[in-house]
mmCIF file of C-alpha atoms in Angstrom:
data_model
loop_
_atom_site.group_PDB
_atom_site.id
_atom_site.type_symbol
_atom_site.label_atom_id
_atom_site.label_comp_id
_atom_site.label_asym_id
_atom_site.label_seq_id
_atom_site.Cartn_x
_atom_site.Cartn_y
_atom_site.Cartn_z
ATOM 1 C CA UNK D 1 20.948 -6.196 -11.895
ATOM 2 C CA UNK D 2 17.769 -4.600 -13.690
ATOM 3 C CA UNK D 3 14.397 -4.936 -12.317
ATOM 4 C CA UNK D 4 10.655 -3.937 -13.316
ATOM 5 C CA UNK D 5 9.645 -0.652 -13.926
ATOM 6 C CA UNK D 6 5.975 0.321 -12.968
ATOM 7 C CA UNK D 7 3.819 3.098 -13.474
ATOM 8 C CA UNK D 8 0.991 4.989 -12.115
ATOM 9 C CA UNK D 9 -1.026 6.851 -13.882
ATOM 10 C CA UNK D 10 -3.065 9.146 -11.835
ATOM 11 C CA UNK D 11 -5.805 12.242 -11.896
ATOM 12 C CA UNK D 12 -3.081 14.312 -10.509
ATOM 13 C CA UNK D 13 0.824 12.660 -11.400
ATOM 14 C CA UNK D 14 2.125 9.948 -13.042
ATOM 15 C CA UNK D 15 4.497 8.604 -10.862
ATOM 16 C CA UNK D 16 7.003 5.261 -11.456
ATOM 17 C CA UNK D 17 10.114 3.249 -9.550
ATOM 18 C CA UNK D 18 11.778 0.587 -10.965
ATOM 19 C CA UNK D 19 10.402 -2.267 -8.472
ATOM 20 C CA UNK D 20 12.352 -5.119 -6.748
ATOM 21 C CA UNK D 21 10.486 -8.014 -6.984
ATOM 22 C CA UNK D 22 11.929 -10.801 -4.873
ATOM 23 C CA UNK D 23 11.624 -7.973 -1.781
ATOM 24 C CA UNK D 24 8.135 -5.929 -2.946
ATOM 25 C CA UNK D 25 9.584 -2.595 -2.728
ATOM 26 C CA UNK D 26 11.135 0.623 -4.973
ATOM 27 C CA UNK D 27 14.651 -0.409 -6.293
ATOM 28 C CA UNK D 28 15.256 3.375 -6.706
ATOM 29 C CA UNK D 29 13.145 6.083 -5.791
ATOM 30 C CA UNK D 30 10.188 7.202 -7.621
ATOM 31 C CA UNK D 31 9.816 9.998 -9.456
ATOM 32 C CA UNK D 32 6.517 11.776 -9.976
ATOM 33 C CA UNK D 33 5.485 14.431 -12.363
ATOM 34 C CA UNK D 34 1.895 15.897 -12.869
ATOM 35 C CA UNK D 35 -0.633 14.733 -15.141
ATOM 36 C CA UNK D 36 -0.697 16.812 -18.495
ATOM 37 C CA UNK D 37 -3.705 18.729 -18.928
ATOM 38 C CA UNK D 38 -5.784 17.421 -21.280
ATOM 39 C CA UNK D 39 -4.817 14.267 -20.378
ATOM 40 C CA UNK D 40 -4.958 12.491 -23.240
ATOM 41 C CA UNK D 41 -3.410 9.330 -24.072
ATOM 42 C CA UNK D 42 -0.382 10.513 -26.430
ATOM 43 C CA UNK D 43 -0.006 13.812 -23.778
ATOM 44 C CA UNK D 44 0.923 11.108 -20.709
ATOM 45 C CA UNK D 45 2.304 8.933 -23.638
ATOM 46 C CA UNK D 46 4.909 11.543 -23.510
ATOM 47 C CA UNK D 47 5.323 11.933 -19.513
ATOM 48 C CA UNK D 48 5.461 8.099 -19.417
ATOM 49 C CA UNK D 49 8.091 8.218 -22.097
ATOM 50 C CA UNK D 50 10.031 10.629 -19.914
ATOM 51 C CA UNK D 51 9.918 8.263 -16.333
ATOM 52 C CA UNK D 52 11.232 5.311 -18.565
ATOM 53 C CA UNK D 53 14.009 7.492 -19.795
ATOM 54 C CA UNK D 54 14.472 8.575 -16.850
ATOM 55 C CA UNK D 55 15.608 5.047 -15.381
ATOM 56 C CA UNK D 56 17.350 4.033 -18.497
ATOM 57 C CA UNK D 57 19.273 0.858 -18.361
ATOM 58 C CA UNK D 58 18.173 0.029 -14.517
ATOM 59 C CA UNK D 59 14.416 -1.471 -16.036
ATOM 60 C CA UNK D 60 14.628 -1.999 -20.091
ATOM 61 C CA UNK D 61 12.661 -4.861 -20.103
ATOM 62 C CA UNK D 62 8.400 -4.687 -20.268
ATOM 63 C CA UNK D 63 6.238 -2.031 -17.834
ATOM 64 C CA UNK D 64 3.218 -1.937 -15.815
ATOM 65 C CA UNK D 65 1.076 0.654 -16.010
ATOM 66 C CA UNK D 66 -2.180 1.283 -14.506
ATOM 67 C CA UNK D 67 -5.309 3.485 -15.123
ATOM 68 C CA UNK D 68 -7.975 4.808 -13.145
ATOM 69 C CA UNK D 69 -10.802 2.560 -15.835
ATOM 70 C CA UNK D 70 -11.560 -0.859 -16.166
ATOM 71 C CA UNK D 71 -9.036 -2.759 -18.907
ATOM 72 C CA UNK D 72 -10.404 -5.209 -21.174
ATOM 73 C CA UNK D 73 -8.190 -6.986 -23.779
ATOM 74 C CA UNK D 74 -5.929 -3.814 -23.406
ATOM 75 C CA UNK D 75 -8.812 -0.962 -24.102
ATOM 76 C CA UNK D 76 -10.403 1.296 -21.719
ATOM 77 C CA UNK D 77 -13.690 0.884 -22.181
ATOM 78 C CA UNK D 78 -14.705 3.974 -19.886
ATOM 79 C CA UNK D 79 -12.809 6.858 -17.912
ATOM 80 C CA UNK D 80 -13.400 8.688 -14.877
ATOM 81 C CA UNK D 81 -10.686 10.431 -14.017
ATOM 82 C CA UNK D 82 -8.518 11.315 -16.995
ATOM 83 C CA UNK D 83 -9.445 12.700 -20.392
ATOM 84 C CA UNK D 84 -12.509 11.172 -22.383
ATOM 85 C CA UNK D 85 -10.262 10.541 -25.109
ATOM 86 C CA UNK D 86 -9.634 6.995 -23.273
ATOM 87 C CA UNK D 87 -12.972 5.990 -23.198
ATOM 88 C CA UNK D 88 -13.202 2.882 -25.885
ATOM 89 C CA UNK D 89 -9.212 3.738 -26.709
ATOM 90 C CA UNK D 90 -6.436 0.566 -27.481
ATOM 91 C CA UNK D 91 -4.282 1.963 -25.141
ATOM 92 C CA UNK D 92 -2.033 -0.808 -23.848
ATOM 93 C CA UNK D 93 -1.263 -1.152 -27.912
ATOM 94 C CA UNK D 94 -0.633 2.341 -28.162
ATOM 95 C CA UNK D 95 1.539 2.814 -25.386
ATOM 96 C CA UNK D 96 4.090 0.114 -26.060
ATOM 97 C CA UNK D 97 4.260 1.748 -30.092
ATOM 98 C CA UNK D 98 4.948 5.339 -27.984
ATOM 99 C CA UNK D 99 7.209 3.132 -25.543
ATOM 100 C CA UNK D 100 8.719 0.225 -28.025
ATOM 101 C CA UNK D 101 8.648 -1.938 -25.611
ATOM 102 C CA UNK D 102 6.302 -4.496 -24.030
ATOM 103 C CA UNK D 103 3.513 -2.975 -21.947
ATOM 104 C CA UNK D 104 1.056 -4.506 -19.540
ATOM 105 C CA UNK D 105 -1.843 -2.197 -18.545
ATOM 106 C CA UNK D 106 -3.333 -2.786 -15.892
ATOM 107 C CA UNK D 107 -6.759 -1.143 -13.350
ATOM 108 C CA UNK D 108 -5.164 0.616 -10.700
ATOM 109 C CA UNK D 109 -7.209 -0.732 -7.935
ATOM 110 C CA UNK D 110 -5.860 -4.235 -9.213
ATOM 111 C CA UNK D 111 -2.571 -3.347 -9.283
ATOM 112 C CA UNK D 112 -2.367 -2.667 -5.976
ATOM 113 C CA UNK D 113 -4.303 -5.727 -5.077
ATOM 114 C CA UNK D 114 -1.685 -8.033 -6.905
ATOM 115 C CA UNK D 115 0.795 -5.730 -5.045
ATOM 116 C CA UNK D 116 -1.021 -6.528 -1.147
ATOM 117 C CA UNK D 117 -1.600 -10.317 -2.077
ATOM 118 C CA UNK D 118 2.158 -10.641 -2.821
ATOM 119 C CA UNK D 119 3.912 -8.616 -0.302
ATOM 120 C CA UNK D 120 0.969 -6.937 1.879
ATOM 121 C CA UNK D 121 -1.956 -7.781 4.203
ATOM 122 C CA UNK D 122 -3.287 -10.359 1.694
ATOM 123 C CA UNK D 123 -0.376 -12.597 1.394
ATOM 124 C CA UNK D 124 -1.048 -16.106 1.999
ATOM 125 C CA UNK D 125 -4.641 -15.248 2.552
ATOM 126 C CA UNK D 126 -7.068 -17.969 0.897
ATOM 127 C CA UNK D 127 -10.715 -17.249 -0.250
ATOM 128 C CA UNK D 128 -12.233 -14.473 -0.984
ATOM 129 C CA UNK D 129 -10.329 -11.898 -0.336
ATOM 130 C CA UNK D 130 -11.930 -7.696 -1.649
ATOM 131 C CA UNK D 131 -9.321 -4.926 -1.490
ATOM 132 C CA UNK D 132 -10.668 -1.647 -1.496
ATOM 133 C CA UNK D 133 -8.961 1.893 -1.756
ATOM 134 C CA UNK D 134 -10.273 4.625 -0.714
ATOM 135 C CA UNK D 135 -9.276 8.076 -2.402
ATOM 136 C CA UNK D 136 -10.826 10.233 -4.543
ATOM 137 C CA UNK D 137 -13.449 8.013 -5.651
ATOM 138 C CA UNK D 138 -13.496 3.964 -4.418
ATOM 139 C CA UNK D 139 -11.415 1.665 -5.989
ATOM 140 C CA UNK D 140 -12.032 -2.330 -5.600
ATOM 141 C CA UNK D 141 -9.968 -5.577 -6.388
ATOM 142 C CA UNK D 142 -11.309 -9.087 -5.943
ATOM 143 C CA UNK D 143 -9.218 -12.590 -5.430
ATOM 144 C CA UNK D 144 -10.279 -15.663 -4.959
ATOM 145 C CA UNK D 145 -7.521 -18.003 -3.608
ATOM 146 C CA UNK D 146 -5.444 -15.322 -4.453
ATOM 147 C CA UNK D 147 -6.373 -15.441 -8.499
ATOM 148 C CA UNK D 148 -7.222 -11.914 -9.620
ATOM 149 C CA UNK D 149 -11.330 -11.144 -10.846
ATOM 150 C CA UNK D 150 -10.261 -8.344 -13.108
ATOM 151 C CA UNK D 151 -12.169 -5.067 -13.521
ATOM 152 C CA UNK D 152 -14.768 -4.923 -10.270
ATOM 153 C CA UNK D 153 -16.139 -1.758 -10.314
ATOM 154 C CA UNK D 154 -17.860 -1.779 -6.760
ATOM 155 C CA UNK D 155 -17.296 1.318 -5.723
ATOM 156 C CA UNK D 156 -19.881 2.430 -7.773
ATOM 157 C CA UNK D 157 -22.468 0.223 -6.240
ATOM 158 C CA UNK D 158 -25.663 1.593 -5.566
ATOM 159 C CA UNK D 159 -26.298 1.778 -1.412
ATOM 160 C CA UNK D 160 -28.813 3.973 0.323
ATOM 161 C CA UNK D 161 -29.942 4.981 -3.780
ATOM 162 C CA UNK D 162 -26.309 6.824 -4.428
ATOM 163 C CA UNK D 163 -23.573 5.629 -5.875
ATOM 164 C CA UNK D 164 -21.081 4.324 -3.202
ATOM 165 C CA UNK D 165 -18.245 6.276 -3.301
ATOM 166 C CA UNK D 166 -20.354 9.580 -3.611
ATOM 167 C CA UNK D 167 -20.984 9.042 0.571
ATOM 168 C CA UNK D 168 -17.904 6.949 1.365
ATOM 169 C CA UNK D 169 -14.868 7.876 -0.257
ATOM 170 C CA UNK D 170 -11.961 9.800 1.696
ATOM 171 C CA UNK D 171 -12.294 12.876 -1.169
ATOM 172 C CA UNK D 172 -16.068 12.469 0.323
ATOM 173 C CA UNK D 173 -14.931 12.887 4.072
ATOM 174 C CA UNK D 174 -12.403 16.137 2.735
ATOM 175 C CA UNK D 175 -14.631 17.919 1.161
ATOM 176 C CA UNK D 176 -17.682 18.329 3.733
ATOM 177 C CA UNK D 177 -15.748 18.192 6.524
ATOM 178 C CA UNK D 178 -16.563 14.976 8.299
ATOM 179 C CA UNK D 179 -15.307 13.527 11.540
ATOM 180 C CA UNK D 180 -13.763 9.896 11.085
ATOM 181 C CA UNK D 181 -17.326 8.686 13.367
ATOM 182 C CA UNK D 182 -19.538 10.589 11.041
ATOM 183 C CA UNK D 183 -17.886 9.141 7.890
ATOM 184 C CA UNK D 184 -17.512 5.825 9.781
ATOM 185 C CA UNK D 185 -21.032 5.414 9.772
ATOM 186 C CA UNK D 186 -20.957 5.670 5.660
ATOM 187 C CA UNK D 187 -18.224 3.252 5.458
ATOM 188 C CA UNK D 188 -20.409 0.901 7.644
ATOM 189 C CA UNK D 189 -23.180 1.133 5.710
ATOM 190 C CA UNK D 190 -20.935 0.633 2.098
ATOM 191 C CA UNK D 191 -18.925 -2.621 4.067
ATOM 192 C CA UNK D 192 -22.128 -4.133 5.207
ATOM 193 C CA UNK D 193 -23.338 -4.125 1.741
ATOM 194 C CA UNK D 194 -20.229 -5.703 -0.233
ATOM 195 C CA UNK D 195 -20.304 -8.243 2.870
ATOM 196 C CA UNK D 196 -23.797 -9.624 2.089
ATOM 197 C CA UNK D 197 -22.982 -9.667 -1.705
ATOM 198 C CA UNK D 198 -20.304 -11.205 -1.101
ATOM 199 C CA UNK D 199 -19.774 -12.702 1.982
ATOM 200 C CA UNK D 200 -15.936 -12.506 1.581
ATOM 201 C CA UNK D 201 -12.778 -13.763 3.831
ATOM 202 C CA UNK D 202 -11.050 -10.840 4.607
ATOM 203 C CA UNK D 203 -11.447 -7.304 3.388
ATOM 204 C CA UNK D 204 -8.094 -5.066 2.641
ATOM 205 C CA UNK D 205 -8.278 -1.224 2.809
ATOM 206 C CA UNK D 206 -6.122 0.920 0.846
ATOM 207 C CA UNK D 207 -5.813 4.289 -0.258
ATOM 208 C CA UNK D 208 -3.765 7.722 1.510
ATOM 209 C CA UNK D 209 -6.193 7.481 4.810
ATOM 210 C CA UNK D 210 -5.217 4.131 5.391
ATOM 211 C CA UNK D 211 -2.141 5.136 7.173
ATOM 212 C CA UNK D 212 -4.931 6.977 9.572
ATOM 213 C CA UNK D 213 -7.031 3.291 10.036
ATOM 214 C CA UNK D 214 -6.984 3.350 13.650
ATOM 215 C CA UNK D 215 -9.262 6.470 13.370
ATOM 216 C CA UNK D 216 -11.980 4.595 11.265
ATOM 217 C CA UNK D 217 -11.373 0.853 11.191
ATOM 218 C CA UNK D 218 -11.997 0.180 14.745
ATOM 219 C CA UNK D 219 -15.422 2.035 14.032
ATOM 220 C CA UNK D 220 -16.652 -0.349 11.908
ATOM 221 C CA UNK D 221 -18.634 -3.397 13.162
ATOM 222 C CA UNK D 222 -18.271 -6.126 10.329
ATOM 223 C CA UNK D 223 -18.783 -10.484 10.892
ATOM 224 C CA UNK D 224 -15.373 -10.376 8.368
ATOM 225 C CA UNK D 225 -12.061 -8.581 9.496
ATOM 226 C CA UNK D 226 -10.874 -6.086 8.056
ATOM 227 C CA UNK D 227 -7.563 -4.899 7.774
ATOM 228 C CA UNK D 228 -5.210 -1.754 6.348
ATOM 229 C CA UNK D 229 -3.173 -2.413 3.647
ATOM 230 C CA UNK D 230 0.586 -2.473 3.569
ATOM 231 C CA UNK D 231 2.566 -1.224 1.011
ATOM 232 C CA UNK D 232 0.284 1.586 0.959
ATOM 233 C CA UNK D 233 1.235 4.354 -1.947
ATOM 234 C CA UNK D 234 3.707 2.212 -3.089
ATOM 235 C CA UNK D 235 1.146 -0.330 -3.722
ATOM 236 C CA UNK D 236 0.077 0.571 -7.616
ATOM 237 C CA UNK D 237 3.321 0.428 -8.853
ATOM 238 C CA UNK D 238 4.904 -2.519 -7.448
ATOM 239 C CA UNK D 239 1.849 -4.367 -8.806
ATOM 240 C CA UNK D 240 1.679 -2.907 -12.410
ATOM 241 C CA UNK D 241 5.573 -4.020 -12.273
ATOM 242 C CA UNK D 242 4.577 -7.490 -11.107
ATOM 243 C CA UNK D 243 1.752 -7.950 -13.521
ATOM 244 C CA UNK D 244 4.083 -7.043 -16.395
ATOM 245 C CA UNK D 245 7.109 -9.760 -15.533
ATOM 246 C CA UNK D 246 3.833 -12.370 -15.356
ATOM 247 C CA UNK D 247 3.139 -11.791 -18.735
#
């Protein structure tokens, strides 16, 4: 039996797992190694090239990978978190030439939005439906009857006159300190906002610190629930594997 492989590519590692998709979950466990530094696209080329090897025979067919940028027609127009190098770069084309096989690239916030409206706390869930994950910076994903809206970018909306996830991401929280009511009260204030944009169904929350959302979540007073996601850090590359076997 062969399955999907997906990868992650991330500030830090690049990690990927062959995924099951009839059950949603690793087929064999993941293996992670850390971003090269600079990370330019042929230096995690060559990590990437090194995962696939690595699970040979049990997921030849295409990959998912994601990237912390927007992805439009397979380019990253702009790059936060990785080498500049990617910003304007073909990179789903280059990858599968490095790879020789088909690739599917894919924003990492999205990924693991396909991944939560499949398996997660978005499945079945009609309307609107805005997963966010919270990490180093604030990822978003939007779905409408669960139908993907490719390449939000609301974490970088402007509220109180900074950029969102300068006040409200977890990396935020970390690095001055905060107690989950004091950075509660910035996650209010970000929520509250994206609600009255958007007015949305259901919001999903993602990220590491969701598996601590009974310290913030419960904080938050919001007209639309909100919920923690599922699959949690397994979430990005089950959905860069699903989004490849769509293609």
């Amino acid at each position: 039996m062969s399955f999907t492989l997906g990868i992650d590519i991330g500030g830090s590692g690049i990690k990927g797992a062959p995924a099951d998709l009839d059950k949603g979950e690793f087929a064999l466990p993941r293996l992670r190694i850390p971003t090269p530094q600079p990370s330019t696209p042929r230096a995690c080329a060559q990590v990437i090239g090194e995962i696939a090897d690595h699970f040979g025979d049990e997921a030849p067919g295409p990959v998912g990978i994601t990237v912390p940028a927007p992805v439009i027609h397979g380019v990253t127009p702009s790059m936060a978190n990785l080498d500049q190098s990617w910003t304007g770069f073909a990179a789903q084309d280059f990858l599968a030439e490095q790879l020789h096989r088909p690739v599917r690239l894919v924003n990492d916030a999205d990924a693991a939005g396909i991944a939560e409206m499949r398996f997660g706390a978005g499945s079945g869930e009609s309307g609107l439906v805005v997963m966010t994950t919270l990490g180093t910076g604030i990822g978003t994903a939007l779905f409408y009857d669960g139908v993907l809206i490719p390449n939000s970018e609301l974490g970088h909306m402007e509220v109180d006159g900074h950029d969102a996830e300068t006040r409200a991401s977890s990396a935020h929280r970390e690095r001055e300190g905060l107690s989950w009511k004091k950075w509660a009260k910035s996650l209010q204030r970000y929520y509250a906002a994206l609600e009255r944009l958007l007015c949305p169904d259901l919001f999903i929350v993602g990220g590491g610190v969701s598996k601590k959302h009974d310290r913030f979540l419960p904080l938050l007073d919001l007209r639309t629930p909100i919920v923690p996601a599922q699959l949690r850090n397994e979430a990005g590359i089950i959905g860069a594997a699903l989004a490849a076997a769509q293609d």
